[in-house]
Each structure stands twice: as structure tokens, then as C-alpha cells.
Short mmCIF file of C-alpha atoms in Angstrom, two decimals:
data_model
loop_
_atom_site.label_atom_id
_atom_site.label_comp_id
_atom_site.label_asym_id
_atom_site.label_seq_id
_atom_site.Cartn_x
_atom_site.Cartn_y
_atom_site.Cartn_z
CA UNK A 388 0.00 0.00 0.00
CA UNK A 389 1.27 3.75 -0.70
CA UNK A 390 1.96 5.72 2.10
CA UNK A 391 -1.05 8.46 2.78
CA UNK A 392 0.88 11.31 1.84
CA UNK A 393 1.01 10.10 -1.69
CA UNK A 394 -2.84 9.40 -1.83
CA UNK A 395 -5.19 12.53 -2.60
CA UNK A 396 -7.99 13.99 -0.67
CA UNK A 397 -11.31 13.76 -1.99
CA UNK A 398 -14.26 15.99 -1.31
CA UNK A 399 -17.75 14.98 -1.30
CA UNK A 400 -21.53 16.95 -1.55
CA UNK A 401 -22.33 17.60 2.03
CA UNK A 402 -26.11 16.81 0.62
CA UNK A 403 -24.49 13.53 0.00
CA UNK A 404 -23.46 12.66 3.37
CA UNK A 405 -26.63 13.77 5.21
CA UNK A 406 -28.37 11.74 2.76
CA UNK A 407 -25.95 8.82 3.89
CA UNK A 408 -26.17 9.58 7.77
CA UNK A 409 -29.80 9.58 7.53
CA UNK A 410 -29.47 6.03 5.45
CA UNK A 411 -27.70 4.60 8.73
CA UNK A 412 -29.85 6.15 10.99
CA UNK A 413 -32.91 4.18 9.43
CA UNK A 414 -31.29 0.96 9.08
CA UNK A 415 -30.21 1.24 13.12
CA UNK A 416 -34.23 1.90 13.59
CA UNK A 417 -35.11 -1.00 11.32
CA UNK A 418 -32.67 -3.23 13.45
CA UNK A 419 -34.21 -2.33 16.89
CA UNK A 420 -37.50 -3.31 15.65
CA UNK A 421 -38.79 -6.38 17.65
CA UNK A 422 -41.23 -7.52 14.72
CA UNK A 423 -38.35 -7.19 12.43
CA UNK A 424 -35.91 -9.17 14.73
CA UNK A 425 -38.71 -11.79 14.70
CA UNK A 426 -39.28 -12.03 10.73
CA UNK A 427 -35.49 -12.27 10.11
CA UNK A 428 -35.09 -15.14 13.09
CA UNK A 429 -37.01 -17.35 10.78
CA UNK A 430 -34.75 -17.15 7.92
CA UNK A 431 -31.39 -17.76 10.03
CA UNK A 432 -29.80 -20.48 12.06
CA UNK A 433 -30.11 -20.35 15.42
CA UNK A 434 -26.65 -18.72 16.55
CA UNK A 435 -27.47 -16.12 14.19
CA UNK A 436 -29.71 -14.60 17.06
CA UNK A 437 -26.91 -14.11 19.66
CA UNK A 438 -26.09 -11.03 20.97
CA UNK A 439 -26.77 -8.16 22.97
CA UNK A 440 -28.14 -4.74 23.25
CA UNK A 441 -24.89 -3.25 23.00
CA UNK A 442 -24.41 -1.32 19.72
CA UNK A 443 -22.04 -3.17 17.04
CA UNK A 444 -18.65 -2.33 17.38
CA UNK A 445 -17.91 -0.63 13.35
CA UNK A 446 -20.33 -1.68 11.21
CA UNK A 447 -19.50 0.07 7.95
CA UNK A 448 -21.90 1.24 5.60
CA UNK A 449 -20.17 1.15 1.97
CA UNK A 450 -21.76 3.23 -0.75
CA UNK A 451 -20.83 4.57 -4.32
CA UNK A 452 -21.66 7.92 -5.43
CA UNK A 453 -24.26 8.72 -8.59
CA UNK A 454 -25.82 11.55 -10.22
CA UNK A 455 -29.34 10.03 -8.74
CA UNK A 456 -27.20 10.04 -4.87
CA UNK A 457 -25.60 7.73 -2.84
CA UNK A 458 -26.19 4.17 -3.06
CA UNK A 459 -25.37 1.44 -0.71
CA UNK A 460 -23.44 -1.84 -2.11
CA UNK A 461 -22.93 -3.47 1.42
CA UNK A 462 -22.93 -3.19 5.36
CA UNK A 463 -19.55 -4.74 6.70
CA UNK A 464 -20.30 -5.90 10.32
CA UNK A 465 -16.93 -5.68 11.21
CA UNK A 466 -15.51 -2.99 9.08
CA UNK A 467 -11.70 -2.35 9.38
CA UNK A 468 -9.39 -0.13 7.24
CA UNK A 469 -8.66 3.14 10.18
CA UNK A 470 -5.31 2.05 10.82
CA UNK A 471 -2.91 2.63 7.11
CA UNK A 472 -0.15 0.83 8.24
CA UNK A 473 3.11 3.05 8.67
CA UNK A 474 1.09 6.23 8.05
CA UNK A 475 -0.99 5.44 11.40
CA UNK A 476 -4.77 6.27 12.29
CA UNK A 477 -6.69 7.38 9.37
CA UNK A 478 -7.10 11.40 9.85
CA UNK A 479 -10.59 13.23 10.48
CA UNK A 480 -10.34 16.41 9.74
CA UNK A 481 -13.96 16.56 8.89
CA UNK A 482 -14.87 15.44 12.01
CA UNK A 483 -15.24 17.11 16.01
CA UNK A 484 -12.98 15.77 18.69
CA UNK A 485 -10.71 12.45 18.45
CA UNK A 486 -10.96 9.37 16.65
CA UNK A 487 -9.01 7.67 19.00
CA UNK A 488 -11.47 8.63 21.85
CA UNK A 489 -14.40 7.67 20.15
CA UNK A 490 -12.67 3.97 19.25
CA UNK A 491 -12.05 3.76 22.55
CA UNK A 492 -15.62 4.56 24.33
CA UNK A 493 -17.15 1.56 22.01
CA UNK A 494 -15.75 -0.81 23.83
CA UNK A 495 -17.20 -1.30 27.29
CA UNK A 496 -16.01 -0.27 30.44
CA UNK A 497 -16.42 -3.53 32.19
CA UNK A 498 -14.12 -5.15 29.46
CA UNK A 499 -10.91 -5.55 31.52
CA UNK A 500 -9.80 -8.30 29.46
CA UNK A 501 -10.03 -8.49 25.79
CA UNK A 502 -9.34 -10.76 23.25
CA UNK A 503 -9.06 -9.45 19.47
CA UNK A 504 -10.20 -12.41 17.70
CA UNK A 505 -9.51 -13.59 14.09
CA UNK A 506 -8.59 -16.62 11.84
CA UNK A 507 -4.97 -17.41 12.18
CA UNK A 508 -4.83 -14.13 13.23
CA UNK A 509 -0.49 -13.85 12.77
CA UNK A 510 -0.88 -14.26 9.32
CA UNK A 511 -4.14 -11.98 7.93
CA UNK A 512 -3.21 -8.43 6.47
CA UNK A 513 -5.01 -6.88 8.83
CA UNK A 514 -3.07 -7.83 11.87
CA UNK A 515 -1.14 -4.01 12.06
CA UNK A 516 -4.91 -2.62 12.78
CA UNK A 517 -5.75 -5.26 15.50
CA UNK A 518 -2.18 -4.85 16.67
CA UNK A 519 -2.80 -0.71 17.28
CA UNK A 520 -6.19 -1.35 18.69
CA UNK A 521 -4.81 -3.70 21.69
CA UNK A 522 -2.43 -0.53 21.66
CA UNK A 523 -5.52 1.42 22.19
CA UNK A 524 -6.93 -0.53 24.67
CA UNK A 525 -4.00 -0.91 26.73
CA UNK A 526 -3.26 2.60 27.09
CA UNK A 527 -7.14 2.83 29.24
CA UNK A 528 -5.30 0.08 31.49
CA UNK A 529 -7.16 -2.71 29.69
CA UNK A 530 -5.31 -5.85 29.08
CA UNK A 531 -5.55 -7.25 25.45
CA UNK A 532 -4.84 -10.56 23.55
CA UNK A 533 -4.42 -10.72 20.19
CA UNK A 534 -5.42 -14.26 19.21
CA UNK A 535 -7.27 -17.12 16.79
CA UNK A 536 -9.97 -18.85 18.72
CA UNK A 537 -7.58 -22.42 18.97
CA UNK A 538 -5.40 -20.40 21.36
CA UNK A 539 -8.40 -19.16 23.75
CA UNK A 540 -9.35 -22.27 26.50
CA UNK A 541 -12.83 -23.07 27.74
CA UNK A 542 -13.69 -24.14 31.38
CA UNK A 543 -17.00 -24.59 32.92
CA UNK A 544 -16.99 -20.54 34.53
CA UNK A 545 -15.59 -19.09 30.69
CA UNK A 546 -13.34 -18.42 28.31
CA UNK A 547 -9.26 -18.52 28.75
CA UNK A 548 -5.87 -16.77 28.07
CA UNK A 549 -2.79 -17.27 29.42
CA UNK A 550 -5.09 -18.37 32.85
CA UNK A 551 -6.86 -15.21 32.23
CA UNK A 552 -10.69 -14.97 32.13
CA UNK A 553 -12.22 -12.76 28.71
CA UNK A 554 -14.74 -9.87 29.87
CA UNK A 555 -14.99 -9.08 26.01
CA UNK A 556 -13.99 -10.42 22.46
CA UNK A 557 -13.71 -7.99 19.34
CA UNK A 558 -14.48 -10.36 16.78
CA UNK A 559 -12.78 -9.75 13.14
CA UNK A 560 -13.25 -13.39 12.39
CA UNK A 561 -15.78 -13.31 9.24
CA UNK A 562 -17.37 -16.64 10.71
CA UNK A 563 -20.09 -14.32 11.74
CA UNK A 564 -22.78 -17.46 12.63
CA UNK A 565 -20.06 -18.82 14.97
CA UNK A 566 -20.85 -22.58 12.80
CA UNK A 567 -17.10 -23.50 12.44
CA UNK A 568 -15.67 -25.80 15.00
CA UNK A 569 -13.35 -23.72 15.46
CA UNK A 570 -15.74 -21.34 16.83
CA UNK A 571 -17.98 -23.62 18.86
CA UNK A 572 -15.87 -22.62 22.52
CA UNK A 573 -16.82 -19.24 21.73
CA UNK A 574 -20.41 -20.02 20.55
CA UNK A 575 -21.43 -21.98 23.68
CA UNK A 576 -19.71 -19.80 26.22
CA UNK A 577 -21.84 -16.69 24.31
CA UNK A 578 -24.99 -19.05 24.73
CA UNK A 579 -24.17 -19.64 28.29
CA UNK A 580 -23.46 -15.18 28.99
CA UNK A 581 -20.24 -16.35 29.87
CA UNK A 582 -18.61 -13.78 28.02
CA UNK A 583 -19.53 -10.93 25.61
CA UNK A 584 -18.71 -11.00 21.74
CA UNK A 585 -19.04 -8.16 19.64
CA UNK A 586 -19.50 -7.31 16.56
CA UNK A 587 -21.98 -10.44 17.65
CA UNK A 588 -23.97 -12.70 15.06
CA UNK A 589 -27.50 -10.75 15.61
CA UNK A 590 -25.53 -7.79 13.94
CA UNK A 591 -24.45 -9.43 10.96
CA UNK A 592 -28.16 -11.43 10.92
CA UNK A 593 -30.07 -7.87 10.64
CA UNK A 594 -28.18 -5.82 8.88
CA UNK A 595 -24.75 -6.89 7.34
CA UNK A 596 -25.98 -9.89 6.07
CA UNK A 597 -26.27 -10.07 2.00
CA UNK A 598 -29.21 -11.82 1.98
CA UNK A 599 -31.47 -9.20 4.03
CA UNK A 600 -30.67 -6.60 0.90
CA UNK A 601 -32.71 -9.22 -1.51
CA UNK A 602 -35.03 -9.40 1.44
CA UNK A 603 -35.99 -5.95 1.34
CA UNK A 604 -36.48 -6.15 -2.18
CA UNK A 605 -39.30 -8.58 -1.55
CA UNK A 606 -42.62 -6.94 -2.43
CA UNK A 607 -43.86 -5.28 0.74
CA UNK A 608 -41.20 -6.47 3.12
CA UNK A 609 -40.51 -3.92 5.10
CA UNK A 610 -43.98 -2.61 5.03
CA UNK A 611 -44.89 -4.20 8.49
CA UNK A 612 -41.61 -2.21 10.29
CA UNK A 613 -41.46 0.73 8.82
CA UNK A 614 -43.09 4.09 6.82
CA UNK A 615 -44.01 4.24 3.76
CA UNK A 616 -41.36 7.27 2.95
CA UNK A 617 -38.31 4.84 5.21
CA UNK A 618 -39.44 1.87 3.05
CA UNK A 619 -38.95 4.43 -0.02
CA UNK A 620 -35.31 5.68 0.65
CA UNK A 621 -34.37 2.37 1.60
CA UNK A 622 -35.11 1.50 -2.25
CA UNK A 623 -33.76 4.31 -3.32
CA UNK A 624 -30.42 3.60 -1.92
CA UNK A 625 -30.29 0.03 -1.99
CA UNK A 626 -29.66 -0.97 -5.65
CA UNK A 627 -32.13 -4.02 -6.56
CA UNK A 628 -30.70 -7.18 -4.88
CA UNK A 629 -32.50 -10.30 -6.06
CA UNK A 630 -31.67 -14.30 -6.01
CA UNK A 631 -30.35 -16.22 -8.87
CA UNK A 632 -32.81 -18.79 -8.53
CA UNK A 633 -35.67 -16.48 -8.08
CA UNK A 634 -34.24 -14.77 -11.37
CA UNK A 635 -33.64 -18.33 -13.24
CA UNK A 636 -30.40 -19.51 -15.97
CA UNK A 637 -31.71 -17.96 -19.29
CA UNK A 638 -32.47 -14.51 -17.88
CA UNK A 639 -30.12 -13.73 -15.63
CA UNK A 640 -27.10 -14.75 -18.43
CA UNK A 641 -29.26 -12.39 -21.07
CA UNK A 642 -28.82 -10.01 -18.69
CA UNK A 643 -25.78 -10.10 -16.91
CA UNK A 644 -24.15 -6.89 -17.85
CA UNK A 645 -26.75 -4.88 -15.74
CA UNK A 646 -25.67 -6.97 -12.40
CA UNK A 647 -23.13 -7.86 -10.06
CA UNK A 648 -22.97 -11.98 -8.75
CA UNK A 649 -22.19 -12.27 -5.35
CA UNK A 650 -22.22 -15.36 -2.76
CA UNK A 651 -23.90 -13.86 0.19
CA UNK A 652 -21.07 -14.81 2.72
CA UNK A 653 -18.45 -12.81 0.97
CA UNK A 654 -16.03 -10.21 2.18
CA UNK A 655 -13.56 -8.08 0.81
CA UNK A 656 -14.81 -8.77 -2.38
CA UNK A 657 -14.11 -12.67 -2.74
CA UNK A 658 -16.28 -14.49 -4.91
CA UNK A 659 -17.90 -11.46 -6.42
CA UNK A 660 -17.85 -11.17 -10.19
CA UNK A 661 -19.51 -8.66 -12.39
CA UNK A 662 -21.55 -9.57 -15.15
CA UNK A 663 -20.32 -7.67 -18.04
CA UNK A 664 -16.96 -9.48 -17.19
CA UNK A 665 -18.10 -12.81 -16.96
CA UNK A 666 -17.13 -15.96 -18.82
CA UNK A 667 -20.31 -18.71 -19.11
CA UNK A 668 -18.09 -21.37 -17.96
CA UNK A 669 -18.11 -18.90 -14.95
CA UNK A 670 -21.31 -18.32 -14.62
CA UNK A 671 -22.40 -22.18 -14.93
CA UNK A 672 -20.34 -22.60 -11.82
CA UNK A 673 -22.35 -20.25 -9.69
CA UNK A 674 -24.26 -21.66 -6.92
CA UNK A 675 -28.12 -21.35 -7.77
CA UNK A 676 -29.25 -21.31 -4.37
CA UNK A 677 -26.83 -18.73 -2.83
CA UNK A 678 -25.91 -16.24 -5.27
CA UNK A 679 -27.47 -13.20 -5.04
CA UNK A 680 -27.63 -10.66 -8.29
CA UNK A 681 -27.31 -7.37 -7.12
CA UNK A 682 -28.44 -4.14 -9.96
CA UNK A 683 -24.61 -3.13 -10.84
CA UNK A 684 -23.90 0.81 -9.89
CA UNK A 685 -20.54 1.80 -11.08
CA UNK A 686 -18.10 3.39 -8.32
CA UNK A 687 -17.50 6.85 -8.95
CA UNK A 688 -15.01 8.63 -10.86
CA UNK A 689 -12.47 11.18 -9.79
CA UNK A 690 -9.70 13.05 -11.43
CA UNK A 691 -7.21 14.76 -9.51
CA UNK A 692 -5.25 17.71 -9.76
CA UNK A 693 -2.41 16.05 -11.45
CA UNK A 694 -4.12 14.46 -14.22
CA UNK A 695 -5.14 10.88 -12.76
CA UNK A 696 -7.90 9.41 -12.60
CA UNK A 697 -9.54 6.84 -10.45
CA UNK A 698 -12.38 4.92 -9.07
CA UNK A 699 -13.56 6.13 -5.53
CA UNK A 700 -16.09 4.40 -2.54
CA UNK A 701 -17.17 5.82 0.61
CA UNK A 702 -17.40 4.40 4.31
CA UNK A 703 -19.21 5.28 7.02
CA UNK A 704 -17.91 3.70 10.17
CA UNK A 705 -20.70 3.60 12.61
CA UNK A 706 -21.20 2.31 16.10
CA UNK A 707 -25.28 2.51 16.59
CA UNK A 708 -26.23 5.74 15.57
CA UNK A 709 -22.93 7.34 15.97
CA UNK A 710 -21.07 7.94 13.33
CA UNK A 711 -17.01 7.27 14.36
CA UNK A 712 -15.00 7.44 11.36
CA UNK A 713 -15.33 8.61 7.29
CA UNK A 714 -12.83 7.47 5.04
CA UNK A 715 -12.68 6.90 0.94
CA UNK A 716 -10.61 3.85 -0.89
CA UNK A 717 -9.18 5.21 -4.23
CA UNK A 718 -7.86 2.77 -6.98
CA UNK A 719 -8.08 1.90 -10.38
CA UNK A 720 -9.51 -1.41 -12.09
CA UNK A 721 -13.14 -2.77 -11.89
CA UNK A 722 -12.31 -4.32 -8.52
CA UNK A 723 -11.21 -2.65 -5.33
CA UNK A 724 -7.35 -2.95 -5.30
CA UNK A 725 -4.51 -1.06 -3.63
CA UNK A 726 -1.89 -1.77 -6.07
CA UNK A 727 -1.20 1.31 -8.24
CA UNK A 728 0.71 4.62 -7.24
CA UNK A 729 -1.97 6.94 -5.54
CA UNK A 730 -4.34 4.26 -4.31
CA UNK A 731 -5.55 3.30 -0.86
CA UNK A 732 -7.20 4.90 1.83
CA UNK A 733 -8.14 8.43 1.74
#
């Protein structure tokens, strides 16, 4: 990745970002509805329903910019990206008060002991990030593992470190239905409120899920939970989503250029593929049952002062209602990528 000083600024409408703040605020209403909760409990496994009241810890709200506003592609439920490496915490300048501060006060008080949590945790890209949040964490007094859930023990009274019992886990592990085995410790002591996990699986169930998007697509879904103006902007910033097999073979290849094929599970853009790019022996090999189609919205477009030009997203880092942290991803190429002079976070 570039260092930050060689990546540009970008401005943005402010009409655009109330439009997405407002977007957030919504979806964090739809999510607190109990007659929603109930409705998406039917479609999930059972673990997807653990959790808390607490407010996710970064859910980020991903959107590309169009002449007809802001639309969303996807909600990440545990959205990283505010560290850059060498260059440090992402700046805020169009923010009040400290980033830092506001990571901080996400996490709870009673949290003495933490674990950051993720799949063979030494080797993922990310590790710098969860390495300067246990930094974070520390510096309140807090003390912080950094670990993959084979090193963490379970006992009849918890979950283990180093003979140390977990208050808290901060879960960047995309097995967000805990249904690995490798996840099972932490599944049953979450079952038994033997410790507290967060972002938790009722997070990623409502919201962050792919699936829920072609849910809310479904012909008078959200009626029941909502107004008729929220059920509006929601379909006004949530580009169609609908399921291969509701779509069927002969259709969906006649019109492939006009959509994006995703596996619902994915992250950081594995497994996606857009149509207009697609081979049919590709295509053939897409699961019928679990691919969604979503309606494809090109990323925006930016030239900069010197001459280049690139393609440009938008996060909003939120924890409940709150929004922590903005930041853009330049880069060039149909799919997200940090490879060229000028790219990364911005």
C-alpha cells in the first residue's frame, strides 16, 4: 500500500453525506425493531440470534456515489481499514474531537480483558490494525490478547488466556454465525453469557448480512416495520438485490451486464464477479441457491489535480447511531485494489 501522503484527498456533496447519515440512521431503527428481529429469526440459524443490546462495534456502511445520490453496495459488520499501516490512524479532519477517543468509548467499560479475535490471526493483512487497537486498549489500562480462537481455553466458569478470564472479544473473524468448529468454545460460552462478543452474530443477521438486501427487495417487506417514505429511501439507496434462482439460468445470463454476482457470505470482495466481465463457464459454476444478483452501480469517478484518474467508494464507520469514522478507498480497475501509485485509503 502507498503511504497516505502520496494518496489525494477527496471531497464529497455535504447533501451527500446527510443523505448517507440519515441512510444509517434508518437501518439502526429498522434493526431495533422487535417484529423485524422476529421475521429475520425465521430465515437464520439459530446462533445467528446471539447477541446483545450493546451497539455493534464498526459496522461500515459502503456506498458509491451517482448523479441520482448515494447508493449502498454493502454493510460490513466488522468494518476495518482506520489504521494505514506506517502512516498510522486514518485522519478526520472533517470530524469534532478524536478518533481515538471515540474507538475507545465503544468498547465497554467492564471489558478488563479483551481478546481481538480472528482466523490465524499472525498471518491476515489486517493484523497491524488489530495490533494498534490492543495498543488502544492498553493505554485505558485494559489488558488485550491478540489471538485465533484455537489459542483461547474453555472451562466450565468461561473463556481462557494465558489463565486469564475474557470480559470481552472484538471479533474480526468473518465466521459471523459462529458454525465452524473452530468457533464452537466461543459459541457456547456466548450461549451460556459467559462472556460478551461483539460485533456479535444478531448484527451481521439484521443488517450486514447479503441476503437481508434481496429481502428488502421482496414486495412489501418492510412494510410491516417501517413508513411508507423509510421503506422508499431504503429503495432508493439500496440498488435491486435479487436471487439467482428467483431470477432463473436464461435470464439472468441475457442479462448479466446490468448486475453484479455475489455469494452472500463474501467479504472483501471474494467471490464477487460482475456480469459484463463474466465468462459462461463462470457463470455455470455459480451456486443457484446462494448467489445473489445485485443491480450493478458503477463506483464513482475522480480526477485529480495532477491528471489521474480513479475509481472512488465511501465508508461510514458507525457504532449505533454514531457515526465514528469517514474514510474513501481510491484505486483503479473494476475491482477494489490497492496496487497502483496513488491508491488506498483516503
Amino acid at each position: 500500500m502507498n503511504t497516505l501522503a502520496a494518496i489525494p484527498e477527496v471531497s464529497i456533496p455535504r447533501h451527500h453525506f446527510d443523505t448517507m447519515l440519515a441512510f444509517t440512521s434508518l437501518m439502526f431503527q429498522l434493526k431495533k425493531s422487535p417484529a423485524y428481529q422476529q421475521w429475520i429469526a425465521a430465515h437464520v440459524p439459530p446462533s445467528a440470534m446471539l447477541g446483545s443490546d450493546h451497539d455493534a462495534i464498526l459496522i461500515g456502511f459502503d456506498f458509491h456515489l451517482t448523479e441520482d445520490g448515494p447508493k449502498l453496495i454493502e454493510i460490513n459488520n466488522n468494518a476495518g481499514g482506520l489504521f494505514t499501516g506506517s502512516t498510522g490512524w486514518l485522519a478526520q479532519p472533517s470530524l469534532d474531537g478524536s478518533l481515538l477517543s471515540r474507538l475507545q468509548q465503544m468498547f465497554p467499560d467492564h471489558w478488563k480483558t479483551i481478546a481481538i479475535v480472528d482466523e490465524a490471526i499472525e498471518t491476515q493483512f489486517m493484523l497491524p490494525e488489530m495490533q494498534a487497537y490492543a495498543e488502544l486498549l492498553r493505554q485505558q489500562g485494559r489488558t488485550v490478547f491478540l489471538a485465533s480462537p484455537q489459542a483461547i481455553t474453555a472451562t466450565d466458569d468461561g473463556l481462557y488466556i494465558d489463565d486469564q478470564r475474557l470480559d470481552g472479544i472484538y471479533n474480526r473473524h468473518t465466521d459471523f454465525y459462529l458454525q465452524q468448529d473452530a468457533m464452537a468454545d466461543i459459541r457456547r460460552a456466548l450461549e451460556a453469557n459467559q462472556v460478551e462478543l461483539n460485533p456479535f452474530p444478531r448484527s451481521y443477521a439484521l443488517l450486514g448480512d447479503k441476503d437481508r438486501m434481496a429481502d428488502w427487495w421482496q414486495a412489501g417487506s418492510l412494510d410491516p416495520f417501517l413508513s411508507e417514505e423509510d421503506c422508499a429511501l431504503i429503495h432508493a439507496m439500496v440498488p435491486e438485490v435479487t436471487r439467482l434462482q428467483d431470477v432463473g439460468d436464461d435470464v439472468a445470463w441475457q442479462q448479466r451486464k446490468h448486475w453484479v454476482f455475489k455469494p452472500p457470505s463474501s467479504h472483501a470482495g471474494k467471490g464477487v464477479v460482475i456480469g459484463k466481465n463474466m465468462s459462461r463457464t463462470r457463470f455455470n459454476s455459480l451456486g443457484r441457491d446462494t448467489t445473489l444478483m445485485q443491480r450493478f452501480i458503477p463506483a464513482s469517478e475522480i480526477s485529480t489535480a495532477e491528471g489521474d484518474s480513479f475509481r472512488f467508494d465511501l465508508r461510514l464507520y458507525m457504532h449505533g447511531a454514531q457515526l465514528i469514522a469517514l474514510a474513501g478507498r481510491l484505486w483503479r480497475g473494476q475491482l477494489t485494489n490497492f496496487r497502483q501509485e496513488g491508491s488506498g485509503w483516503t
